[in-house]
The first five atom37 places (N, CA, C, CB, O) and aatype in JSON, in Angstrom:
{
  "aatype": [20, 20, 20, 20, 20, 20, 20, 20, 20, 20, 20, 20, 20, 20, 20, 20, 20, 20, 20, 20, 20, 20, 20, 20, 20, 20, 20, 20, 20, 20, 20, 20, 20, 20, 20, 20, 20, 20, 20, 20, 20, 20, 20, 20, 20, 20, 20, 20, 20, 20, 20, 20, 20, 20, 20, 20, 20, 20, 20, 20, 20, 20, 20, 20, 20, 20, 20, 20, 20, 20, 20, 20, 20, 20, 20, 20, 20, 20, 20, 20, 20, 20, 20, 20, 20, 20, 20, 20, 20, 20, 20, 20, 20, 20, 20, 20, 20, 20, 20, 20, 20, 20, 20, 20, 20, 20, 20, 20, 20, 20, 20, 20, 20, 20, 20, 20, 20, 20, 20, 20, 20],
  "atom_mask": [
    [1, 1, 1, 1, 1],
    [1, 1, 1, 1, 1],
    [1, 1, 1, 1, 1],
    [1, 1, 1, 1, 1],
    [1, 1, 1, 1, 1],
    [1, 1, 1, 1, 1],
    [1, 1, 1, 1, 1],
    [1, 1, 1, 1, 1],
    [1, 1, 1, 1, 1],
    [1, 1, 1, 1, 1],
    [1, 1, 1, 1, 1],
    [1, 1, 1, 1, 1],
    [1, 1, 1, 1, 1],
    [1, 1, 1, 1, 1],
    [1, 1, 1, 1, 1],
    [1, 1, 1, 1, 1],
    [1, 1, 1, 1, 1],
    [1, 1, 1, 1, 1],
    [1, 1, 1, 1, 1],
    [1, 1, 1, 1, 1],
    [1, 1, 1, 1, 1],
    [1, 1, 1, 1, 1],
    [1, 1, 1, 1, 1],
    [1, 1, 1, 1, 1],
    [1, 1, 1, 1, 1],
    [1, 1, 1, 1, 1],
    [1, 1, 1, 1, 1],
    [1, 1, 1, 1, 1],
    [1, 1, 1, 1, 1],
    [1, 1, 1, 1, 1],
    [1, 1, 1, 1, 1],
    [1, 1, 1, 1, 1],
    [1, 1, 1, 1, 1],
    [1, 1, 1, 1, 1],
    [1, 1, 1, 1, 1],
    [1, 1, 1, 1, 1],
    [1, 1, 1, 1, 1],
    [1, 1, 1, 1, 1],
    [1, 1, 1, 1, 1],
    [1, 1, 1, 1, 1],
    [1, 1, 1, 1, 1],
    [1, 1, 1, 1, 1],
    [1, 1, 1, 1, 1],
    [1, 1, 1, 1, 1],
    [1, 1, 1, 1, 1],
    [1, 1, 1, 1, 1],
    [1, 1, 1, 1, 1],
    [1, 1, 1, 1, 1],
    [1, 1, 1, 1, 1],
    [1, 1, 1, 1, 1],
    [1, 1, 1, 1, 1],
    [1, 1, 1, 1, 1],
    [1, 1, 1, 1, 1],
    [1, 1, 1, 1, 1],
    [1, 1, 1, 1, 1],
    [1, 1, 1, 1, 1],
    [1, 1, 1, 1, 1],
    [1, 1, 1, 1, 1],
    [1, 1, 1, 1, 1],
    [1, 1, 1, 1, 1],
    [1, 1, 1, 1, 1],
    [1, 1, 1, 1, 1],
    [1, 1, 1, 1, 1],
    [1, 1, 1, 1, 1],
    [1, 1, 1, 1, 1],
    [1, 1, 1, 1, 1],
    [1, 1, 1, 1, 1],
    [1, 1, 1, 1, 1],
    [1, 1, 1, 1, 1],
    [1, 1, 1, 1, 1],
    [1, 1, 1, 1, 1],
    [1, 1, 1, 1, 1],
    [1, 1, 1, 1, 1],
    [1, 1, 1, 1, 1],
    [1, 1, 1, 1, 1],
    [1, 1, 1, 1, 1],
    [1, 1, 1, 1, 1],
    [1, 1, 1, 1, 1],
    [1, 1, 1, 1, 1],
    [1, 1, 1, 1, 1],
    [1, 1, 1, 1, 1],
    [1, 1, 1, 1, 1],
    [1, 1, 1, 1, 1],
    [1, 1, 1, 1, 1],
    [1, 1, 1, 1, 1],
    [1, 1, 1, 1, 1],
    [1, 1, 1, 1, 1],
    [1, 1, 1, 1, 1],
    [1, 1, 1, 1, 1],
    [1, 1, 1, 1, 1],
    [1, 1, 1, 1, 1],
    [1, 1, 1, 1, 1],
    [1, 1, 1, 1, 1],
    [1, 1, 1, 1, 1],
    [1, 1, 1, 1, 1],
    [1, 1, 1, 1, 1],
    [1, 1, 1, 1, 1],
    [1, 1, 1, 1, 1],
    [1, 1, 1, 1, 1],
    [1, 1, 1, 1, 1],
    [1, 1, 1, 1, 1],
    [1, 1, 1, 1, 1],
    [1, 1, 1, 1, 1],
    [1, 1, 1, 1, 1],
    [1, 1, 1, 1, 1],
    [1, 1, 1, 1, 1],
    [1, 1, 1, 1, 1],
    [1, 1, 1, 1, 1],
    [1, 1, 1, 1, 1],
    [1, 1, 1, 1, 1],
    [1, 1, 1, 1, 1],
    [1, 1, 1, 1, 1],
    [1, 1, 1, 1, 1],
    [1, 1, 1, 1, 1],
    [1, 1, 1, 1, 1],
    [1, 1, 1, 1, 1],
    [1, 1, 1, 1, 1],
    [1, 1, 1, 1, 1],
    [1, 1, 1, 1, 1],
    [1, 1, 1, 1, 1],
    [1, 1, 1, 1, 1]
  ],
  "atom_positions": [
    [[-71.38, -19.56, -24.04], [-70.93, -18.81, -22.92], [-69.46, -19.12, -22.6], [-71.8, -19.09, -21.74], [-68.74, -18.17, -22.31]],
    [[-68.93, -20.41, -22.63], [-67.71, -20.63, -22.98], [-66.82, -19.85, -23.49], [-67.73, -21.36, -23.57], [-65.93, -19.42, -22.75]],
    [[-66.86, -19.51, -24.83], [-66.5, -18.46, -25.72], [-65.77, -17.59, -25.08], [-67.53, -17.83, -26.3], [-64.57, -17.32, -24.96]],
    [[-67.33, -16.98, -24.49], [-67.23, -15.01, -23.54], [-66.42, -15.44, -22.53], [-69.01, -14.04, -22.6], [-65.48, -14.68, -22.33]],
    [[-66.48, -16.63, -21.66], [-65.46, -16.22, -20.65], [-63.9, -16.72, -21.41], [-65.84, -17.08, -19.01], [-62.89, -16.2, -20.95]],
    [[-63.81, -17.35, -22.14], [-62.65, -18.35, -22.16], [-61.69, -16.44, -23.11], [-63.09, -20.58, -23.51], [-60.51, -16.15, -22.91]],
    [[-62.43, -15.77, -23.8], [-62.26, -14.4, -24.53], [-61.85, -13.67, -23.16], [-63.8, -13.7, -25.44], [-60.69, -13.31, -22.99]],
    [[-62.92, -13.45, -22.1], [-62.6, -12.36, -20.87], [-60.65, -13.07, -20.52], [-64.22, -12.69, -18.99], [-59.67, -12.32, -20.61]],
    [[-60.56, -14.15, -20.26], [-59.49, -14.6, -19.59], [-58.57, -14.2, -20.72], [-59.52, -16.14, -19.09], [-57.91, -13.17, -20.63]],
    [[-58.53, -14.83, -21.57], [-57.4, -14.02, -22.66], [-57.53, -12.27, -22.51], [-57.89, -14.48, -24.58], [-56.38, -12.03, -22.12]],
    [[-57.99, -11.36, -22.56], [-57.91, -10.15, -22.18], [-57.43, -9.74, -20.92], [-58.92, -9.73, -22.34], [-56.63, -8.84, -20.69]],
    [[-58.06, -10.54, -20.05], [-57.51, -9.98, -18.66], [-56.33, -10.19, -18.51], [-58.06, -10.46, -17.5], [-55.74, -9.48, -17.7]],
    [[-55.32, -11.61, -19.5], [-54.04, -12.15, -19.4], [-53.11, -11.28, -20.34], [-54.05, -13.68, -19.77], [-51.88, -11.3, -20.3]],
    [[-53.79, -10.62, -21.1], [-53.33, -9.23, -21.78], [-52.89, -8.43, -21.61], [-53.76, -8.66, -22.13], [-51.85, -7.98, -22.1]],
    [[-53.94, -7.77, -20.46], [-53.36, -6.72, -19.22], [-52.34, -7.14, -18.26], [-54.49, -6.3, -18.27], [-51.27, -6.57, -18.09]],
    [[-52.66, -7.93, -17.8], [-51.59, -8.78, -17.01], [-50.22, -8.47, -17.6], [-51.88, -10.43, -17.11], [-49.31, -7.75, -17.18]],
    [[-50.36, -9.49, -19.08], [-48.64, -9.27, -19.46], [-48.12, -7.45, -19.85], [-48.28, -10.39, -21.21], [-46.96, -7.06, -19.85]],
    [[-49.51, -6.5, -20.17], [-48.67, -5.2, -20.29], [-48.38, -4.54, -19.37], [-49.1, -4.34, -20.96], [-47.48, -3.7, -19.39]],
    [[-49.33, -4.91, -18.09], [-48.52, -4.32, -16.97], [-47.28, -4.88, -16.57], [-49.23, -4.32, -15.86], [-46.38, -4.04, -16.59]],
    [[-46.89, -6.18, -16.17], [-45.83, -6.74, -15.87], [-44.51, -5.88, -17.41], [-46.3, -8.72, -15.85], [-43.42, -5.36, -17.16]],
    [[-45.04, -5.99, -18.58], [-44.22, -5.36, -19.6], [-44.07, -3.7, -19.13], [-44.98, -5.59, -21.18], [-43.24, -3.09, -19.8]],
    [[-44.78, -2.88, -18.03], [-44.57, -1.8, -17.87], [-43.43, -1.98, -16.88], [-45.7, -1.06, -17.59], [-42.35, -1.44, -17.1]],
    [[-43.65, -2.77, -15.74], [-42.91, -2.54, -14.43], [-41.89, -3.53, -14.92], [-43.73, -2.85, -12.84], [-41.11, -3.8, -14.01]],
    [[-41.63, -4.18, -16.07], [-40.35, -4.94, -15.9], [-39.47, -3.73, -16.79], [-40.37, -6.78, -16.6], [-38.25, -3.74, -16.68]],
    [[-40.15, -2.65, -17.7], [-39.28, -1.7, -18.61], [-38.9, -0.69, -17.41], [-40.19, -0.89, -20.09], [-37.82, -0.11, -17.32]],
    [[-39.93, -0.6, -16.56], [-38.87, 0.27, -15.17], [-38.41, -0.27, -14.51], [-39.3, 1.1, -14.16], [-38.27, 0.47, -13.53]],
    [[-37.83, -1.6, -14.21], [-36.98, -1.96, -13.81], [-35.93, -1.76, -14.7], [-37.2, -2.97, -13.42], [-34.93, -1.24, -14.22]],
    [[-35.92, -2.01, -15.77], [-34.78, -1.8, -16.26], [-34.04, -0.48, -16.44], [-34.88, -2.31, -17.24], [-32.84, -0.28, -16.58]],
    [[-35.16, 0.46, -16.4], [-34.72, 1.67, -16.61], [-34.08, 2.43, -15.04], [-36.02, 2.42, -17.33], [-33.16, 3.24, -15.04]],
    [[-34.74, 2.0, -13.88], [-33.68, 1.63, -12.48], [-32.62, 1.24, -12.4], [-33.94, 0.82, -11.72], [-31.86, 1.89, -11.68]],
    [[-32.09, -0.02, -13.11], [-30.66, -0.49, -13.06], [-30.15, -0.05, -14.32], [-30.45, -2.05, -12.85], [-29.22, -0.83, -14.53]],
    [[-30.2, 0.75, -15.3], [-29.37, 0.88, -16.22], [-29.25, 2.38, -14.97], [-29.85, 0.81, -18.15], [-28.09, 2.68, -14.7]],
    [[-30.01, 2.99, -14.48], [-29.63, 3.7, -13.51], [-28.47, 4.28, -12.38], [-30.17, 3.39, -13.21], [-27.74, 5.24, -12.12]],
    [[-28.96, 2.68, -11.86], [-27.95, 2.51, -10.39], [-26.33, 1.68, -11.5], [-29.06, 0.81, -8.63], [-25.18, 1.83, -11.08]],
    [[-26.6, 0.97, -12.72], [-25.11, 0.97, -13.29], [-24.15, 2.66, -13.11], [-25.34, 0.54, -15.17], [-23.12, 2.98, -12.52]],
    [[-25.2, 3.42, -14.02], [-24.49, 4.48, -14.39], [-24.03, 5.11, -13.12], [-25.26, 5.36, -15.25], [-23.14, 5.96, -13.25]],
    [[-24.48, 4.85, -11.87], [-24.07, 5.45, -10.84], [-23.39, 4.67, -9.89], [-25.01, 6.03, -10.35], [-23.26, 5.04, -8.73]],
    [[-22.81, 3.28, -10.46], [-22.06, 2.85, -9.89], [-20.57, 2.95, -10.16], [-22.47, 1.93, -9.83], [-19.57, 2.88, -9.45]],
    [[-20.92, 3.25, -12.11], [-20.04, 3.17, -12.36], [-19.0, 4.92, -12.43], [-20.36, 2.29, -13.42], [-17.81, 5.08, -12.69]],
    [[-20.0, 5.9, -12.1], [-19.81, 7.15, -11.48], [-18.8, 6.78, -10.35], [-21.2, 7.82, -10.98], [-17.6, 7.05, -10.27]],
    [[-19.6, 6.12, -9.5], [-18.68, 6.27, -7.72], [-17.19, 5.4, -8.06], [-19.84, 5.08, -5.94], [-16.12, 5.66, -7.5]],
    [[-17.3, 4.77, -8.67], [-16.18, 3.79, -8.81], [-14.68, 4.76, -10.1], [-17.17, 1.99, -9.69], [-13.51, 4.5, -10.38]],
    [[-15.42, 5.56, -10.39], [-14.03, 6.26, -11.03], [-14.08, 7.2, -9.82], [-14.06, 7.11, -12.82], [-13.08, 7.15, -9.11]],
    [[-14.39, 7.48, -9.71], [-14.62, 8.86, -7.85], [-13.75, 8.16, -6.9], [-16.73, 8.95, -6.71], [-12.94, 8.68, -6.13]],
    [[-14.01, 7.01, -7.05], [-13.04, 6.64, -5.83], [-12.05, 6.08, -6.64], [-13.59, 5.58, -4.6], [-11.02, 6.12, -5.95]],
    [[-11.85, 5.71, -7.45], [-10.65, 5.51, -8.35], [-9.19, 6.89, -8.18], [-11.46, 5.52, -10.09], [-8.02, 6.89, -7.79]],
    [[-10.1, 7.83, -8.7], [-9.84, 9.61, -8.12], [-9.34, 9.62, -6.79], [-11.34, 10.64, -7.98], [-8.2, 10.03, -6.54]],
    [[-9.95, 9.29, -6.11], [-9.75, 9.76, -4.73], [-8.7, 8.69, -3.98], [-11.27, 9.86, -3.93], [-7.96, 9.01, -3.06]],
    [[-8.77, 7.76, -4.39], [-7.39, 6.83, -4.11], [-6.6, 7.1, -4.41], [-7.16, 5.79, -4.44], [-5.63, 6.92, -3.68]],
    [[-6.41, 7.78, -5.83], [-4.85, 8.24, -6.22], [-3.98, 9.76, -5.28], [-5.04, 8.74, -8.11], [-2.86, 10.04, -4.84]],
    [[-5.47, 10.44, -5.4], [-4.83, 11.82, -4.44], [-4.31, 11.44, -2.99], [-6.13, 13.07, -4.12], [-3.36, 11.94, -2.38]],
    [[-5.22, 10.39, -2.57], [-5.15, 9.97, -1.14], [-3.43, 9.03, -1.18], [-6.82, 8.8, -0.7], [-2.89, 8.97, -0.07]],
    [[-2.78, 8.48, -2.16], [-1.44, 8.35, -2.31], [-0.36, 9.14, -2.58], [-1.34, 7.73, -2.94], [0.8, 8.99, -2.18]],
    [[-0.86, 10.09, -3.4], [-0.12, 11.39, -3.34], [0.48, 12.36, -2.38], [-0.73, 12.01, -3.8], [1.51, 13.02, -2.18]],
    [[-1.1, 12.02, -1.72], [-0.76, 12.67, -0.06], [-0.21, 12.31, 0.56], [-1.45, 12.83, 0.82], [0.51, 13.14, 1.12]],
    [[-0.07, 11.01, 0.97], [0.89, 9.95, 1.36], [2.35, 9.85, 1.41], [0.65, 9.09, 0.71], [3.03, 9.48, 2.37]],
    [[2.99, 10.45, -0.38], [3.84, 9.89, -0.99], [4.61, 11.39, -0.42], [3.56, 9.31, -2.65], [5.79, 11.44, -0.06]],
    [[3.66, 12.58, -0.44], [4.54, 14.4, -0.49], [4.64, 13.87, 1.02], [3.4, 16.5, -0.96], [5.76, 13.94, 1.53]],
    [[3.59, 13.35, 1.8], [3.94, 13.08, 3.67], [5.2, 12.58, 3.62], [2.9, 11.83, 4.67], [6.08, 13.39, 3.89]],
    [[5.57, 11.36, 3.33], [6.47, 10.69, 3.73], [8.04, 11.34, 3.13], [6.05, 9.27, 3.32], [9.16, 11.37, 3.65]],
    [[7.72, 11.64, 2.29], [9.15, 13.02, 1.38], [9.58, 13.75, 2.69], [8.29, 14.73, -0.1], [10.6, 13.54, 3.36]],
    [[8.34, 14.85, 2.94], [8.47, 15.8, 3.8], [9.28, 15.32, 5.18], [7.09, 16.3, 4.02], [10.17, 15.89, 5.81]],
    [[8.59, 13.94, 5.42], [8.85, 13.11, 6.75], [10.32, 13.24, 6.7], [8.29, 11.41, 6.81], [10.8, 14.02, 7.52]],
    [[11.2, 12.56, 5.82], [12.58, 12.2, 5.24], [13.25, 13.35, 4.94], [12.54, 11.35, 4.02], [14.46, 13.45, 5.12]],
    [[12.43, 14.43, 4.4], [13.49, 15.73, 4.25], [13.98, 16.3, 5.4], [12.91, 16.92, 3.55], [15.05, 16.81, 5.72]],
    [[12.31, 15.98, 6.27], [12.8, 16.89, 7.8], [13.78, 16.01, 8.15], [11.59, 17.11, 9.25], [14.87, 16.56, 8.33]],
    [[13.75, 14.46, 8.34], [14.56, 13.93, 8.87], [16.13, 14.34, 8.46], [14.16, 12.73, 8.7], [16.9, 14.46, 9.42]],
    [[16.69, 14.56, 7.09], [17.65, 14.81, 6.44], [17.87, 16.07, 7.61], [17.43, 15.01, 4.76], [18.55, 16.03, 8.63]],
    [[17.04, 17.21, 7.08], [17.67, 18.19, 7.62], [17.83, 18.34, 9.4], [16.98, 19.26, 7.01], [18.65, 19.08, 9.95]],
    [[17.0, 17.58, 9.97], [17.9, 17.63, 11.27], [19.05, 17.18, 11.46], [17.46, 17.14, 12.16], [19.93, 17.96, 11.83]],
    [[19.31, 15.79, 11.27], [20.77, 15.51, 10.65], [21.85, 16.3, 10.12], [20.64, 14.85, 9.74], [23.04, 16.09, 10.29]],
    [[21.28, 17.32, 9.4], [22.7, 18.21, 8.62], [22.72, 19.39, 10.15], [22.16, 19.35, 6.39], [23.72, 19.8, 10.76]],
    [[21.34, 19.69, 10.41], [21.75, 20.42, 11.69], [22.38, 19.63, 12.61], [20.66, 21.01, 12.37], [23.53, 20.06, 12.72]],
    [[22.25, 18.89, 13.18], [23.19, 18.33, 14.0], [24.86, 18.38, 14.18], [22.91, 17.3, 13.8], [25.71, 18.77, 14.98]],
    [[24.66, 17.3, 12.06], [26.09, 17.79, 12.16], [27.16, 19.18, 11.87], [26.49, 17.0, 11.53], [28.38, 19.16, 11.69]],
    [[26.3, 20.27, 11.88], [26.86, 21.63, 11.86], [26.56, 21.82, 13.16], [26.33, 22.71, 10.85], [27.17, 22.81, 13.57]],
    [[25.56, 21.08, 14.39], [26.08, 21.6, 15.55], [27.23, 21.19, 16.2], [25.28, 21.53, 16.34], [27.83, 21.95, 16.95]],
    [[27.6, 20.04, 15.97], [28.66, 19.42, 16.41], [30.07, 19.84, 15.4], [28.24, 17.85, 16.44], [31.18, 19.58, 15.87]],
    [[29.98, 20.5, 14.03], [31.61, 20.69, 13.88], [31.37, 22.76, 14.12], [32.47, 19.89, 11.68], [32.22, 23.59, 13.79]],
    [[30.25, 23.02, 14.66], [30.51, 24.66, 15.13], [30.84, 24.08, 16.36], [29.15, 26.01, 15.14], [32.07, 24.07, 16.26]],
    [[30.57, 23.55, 17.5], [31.07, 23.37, 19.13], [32.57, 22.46, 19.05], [29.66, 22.3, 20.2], [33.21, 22.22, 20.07]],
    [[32.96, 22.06, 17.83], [34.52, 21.56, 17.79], [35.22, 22.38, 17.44], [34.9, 20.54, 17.0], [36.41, 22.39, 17.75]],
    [[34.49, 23.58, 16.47], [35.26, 24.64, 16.27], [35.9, 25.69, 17.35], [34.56, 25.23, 15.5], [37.06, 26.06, 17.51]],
    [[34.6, 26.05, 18.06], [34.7, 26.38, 19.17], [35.73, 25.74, 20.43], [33.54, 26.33, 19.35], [36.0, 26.64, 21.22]],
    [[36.24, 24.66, 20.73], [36.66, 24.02, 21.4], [38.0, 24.13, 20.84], [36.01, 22.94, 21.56], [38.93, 24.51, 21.55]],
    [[38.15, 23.81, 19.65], [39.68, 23.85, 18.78], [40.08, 25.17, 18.94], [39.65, 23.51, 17.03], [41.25, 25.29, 19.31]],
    [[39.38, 26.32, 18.75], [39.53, 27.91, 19.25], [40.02, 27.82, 20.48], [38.18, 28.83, 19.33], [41.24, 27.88, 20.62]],
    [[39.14, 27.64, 21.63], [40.01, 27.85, 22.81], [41.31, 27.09, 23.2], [39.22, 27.69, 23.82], [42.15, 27.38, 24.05]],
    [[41.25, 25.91, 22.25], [42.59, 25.05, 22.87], [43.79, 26.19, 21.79], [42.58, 22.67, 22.32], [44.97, 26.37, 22.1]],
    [[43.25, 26.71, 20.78], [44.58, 27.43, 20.76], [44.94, 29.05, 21.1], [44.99, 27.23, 19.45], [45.89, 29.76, 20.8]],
    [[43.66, 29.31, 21.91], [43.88, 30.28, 22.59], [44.44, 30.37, 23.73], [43.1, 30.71, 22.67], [44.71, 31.41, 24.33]],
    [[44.72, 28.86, 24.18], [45.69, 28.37, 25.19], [44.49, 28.14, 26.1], [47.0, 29.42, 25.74], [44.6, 29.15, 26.8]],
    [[43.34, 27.44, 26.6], [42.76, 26.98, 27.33], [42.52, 25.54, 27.5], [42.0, 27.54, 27.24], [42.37, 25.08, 26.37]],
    [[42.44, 24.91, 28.11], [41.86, 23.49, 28.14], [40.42, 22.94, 27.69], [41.92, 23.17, 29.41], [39.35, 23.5, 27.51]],
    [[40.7, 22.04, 27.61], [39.31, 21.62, 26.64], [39.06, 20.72, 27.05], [39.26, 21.41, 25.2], [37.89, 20.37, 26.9]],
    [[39.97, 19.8, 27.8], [39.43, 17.88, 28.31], [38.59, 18.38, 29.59], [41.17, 16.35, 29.01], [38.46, 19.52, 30.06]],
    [[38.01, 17.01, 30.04], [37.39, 16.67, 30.88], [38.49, 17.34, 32.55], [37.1, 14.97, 30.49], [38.15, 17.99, 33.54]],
    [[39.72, 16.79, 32.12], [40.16, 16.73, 33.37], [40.82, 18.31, 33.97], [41.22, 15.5, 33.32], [40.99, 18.35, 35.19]],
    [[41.14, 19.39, 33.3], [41.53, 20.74, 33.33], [40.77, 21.99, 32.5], [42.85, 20.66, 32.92], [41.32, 23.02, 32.09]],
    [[39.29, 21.6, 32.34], [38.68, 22.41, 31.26], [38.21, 24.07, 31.71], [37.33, 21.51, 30.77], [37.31, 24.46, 32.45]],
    [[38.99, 24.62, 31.12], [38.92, 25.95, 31.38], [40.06, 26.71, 31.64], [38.19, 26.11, 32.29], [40.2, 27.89, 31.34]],
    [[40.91, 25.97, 32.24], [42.25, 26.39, 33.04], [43.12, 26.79, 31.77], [43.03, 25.02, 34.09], [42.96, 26.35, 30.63]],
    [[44.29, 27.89, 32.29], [45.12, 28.14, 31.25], [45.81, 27.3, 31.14], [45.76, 29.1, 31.23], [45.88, 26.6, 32.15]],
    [[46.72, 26.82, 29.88], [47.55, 26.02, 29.41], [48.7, 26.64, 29.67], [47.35, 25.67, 28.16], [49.49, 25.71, 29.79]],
    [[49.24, 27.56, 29.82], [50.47, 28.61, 30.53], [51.65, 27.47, 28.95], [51.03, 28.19, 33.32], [52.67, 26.83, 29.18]],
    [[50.97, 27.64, 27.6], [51.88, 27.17, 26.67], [52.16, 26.15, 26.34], [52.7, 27.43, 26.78], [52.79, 26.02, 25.29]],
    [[51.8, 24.99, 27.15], [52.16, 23.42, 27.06], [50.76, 22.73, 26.34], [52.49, 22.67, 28.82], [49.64, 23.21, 26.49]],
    [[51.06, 21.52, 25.54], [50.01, 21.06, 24.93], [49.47, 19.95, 25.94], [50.38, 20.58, 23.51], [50.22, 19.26, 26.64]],
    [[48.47, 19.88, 25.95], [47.7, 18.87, 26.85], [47.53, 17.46, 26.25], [46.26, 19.42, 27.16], [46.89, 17.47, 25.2]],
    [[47.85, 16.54, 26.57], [47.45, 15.23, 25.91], [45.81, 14.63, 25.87], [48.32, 14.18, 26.68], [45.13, 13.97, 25.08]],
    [[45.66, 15.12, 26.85], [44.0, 15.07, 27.4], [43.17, 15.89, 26.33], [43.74, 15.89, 29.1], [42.02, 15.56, 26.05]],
    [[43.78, 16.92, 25.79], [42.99, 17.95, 25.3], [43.22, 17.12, 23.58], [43.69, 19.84, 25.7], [42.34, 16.86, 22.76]],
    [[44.43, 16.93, 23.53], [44.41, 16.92, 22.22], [43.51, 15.19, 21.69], [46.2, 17.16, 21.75], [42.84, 15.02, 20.66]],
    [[43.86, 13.98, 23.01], [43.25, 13.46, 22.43], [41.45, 13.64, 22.42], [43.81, 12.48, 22.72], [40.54, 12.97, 21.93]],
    [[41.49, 14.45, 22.95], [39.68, 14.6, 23.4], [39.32, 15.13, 21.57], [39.15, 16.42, 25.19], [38.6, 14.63, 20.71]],
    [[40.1, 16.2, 21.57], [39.63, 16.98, 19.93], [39.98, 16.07, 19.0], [40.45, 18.49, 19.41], [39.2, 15.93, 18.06]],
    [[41.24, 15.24, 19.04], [40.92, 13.87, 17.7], [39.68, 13.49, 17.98], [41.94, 12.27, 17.7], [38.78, 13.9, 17.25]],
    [[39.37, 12.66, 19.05], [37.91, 12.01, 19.2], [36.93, 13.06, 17.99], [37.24, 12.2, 21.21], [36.51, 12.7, 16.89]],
    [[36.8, 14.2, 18.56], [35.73, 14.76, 18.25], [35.93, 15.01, 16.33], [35.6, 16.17, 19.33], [35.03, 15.28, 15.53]],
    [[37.14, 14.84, 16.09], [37.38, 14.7, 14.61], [36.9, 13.58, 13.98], [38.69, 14.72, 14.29], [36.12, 13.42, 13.04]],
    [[37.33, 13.07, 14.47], [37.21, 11.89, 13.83], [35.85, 11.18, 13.48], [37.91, 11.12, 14.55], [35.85, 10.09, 12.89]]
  ]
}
């Protein structure tokens, strides 16, 4: 009787190891899984980091161009209102602080002229 059981236990340890041999081959077949889909997300975001610098890189351009071009507007607002100013001083008007508007009745203003160096310069 020995035999029969000592035989049952070897069989039942049989099953044992082919089930454990089933659920350890799906485990593996799970993580060769979740690899392939890790290693999916990880070029995805590899991807998506680079566009996300790109975006970054055209922002900060754009940032600096606008900046440029207010600057060039500026300084075309400031040599059109010197132009303007240099016009009336030789249309004979005043231009300084201290007679601005008034006719010059022909005489050069010191006030005027040094006000428009300033603005040359």
């Amino acid at each position: 009787m020995k035999d029969r059981n000592f035989l049952d236990t070897v069989m039942e340890f049989e099953q044992q190891l082919e089930s454990l041999q089933g659920q350890f081959h799906a485990l593996k077949e799970f993580v060769a899984l979740m690899m392939e889909e890790h290693q999916s997300l990880q070029q995805e975001n590899f991807l998506l980091r680079q566009r996300l610098d790109e975006i970054h890189a055209a922002e900060e351009a754009a940032v600096k161009q606008s900046e440029l071009n207010a600057k060039e507007v500026s300084r075309l607002d400031i040599g059109e209102g010197y132009d303007n100013l240099a016009r009336l001083y030789q249309e004979g008007f005043h231009v300084c602080h201290v007679h601005f508007g008034s006719s010059r009745k022909g005489e050069d203003c010191l006030f005027c002229l040094s006000f428009l160096n300033k603005q040359n310069g």
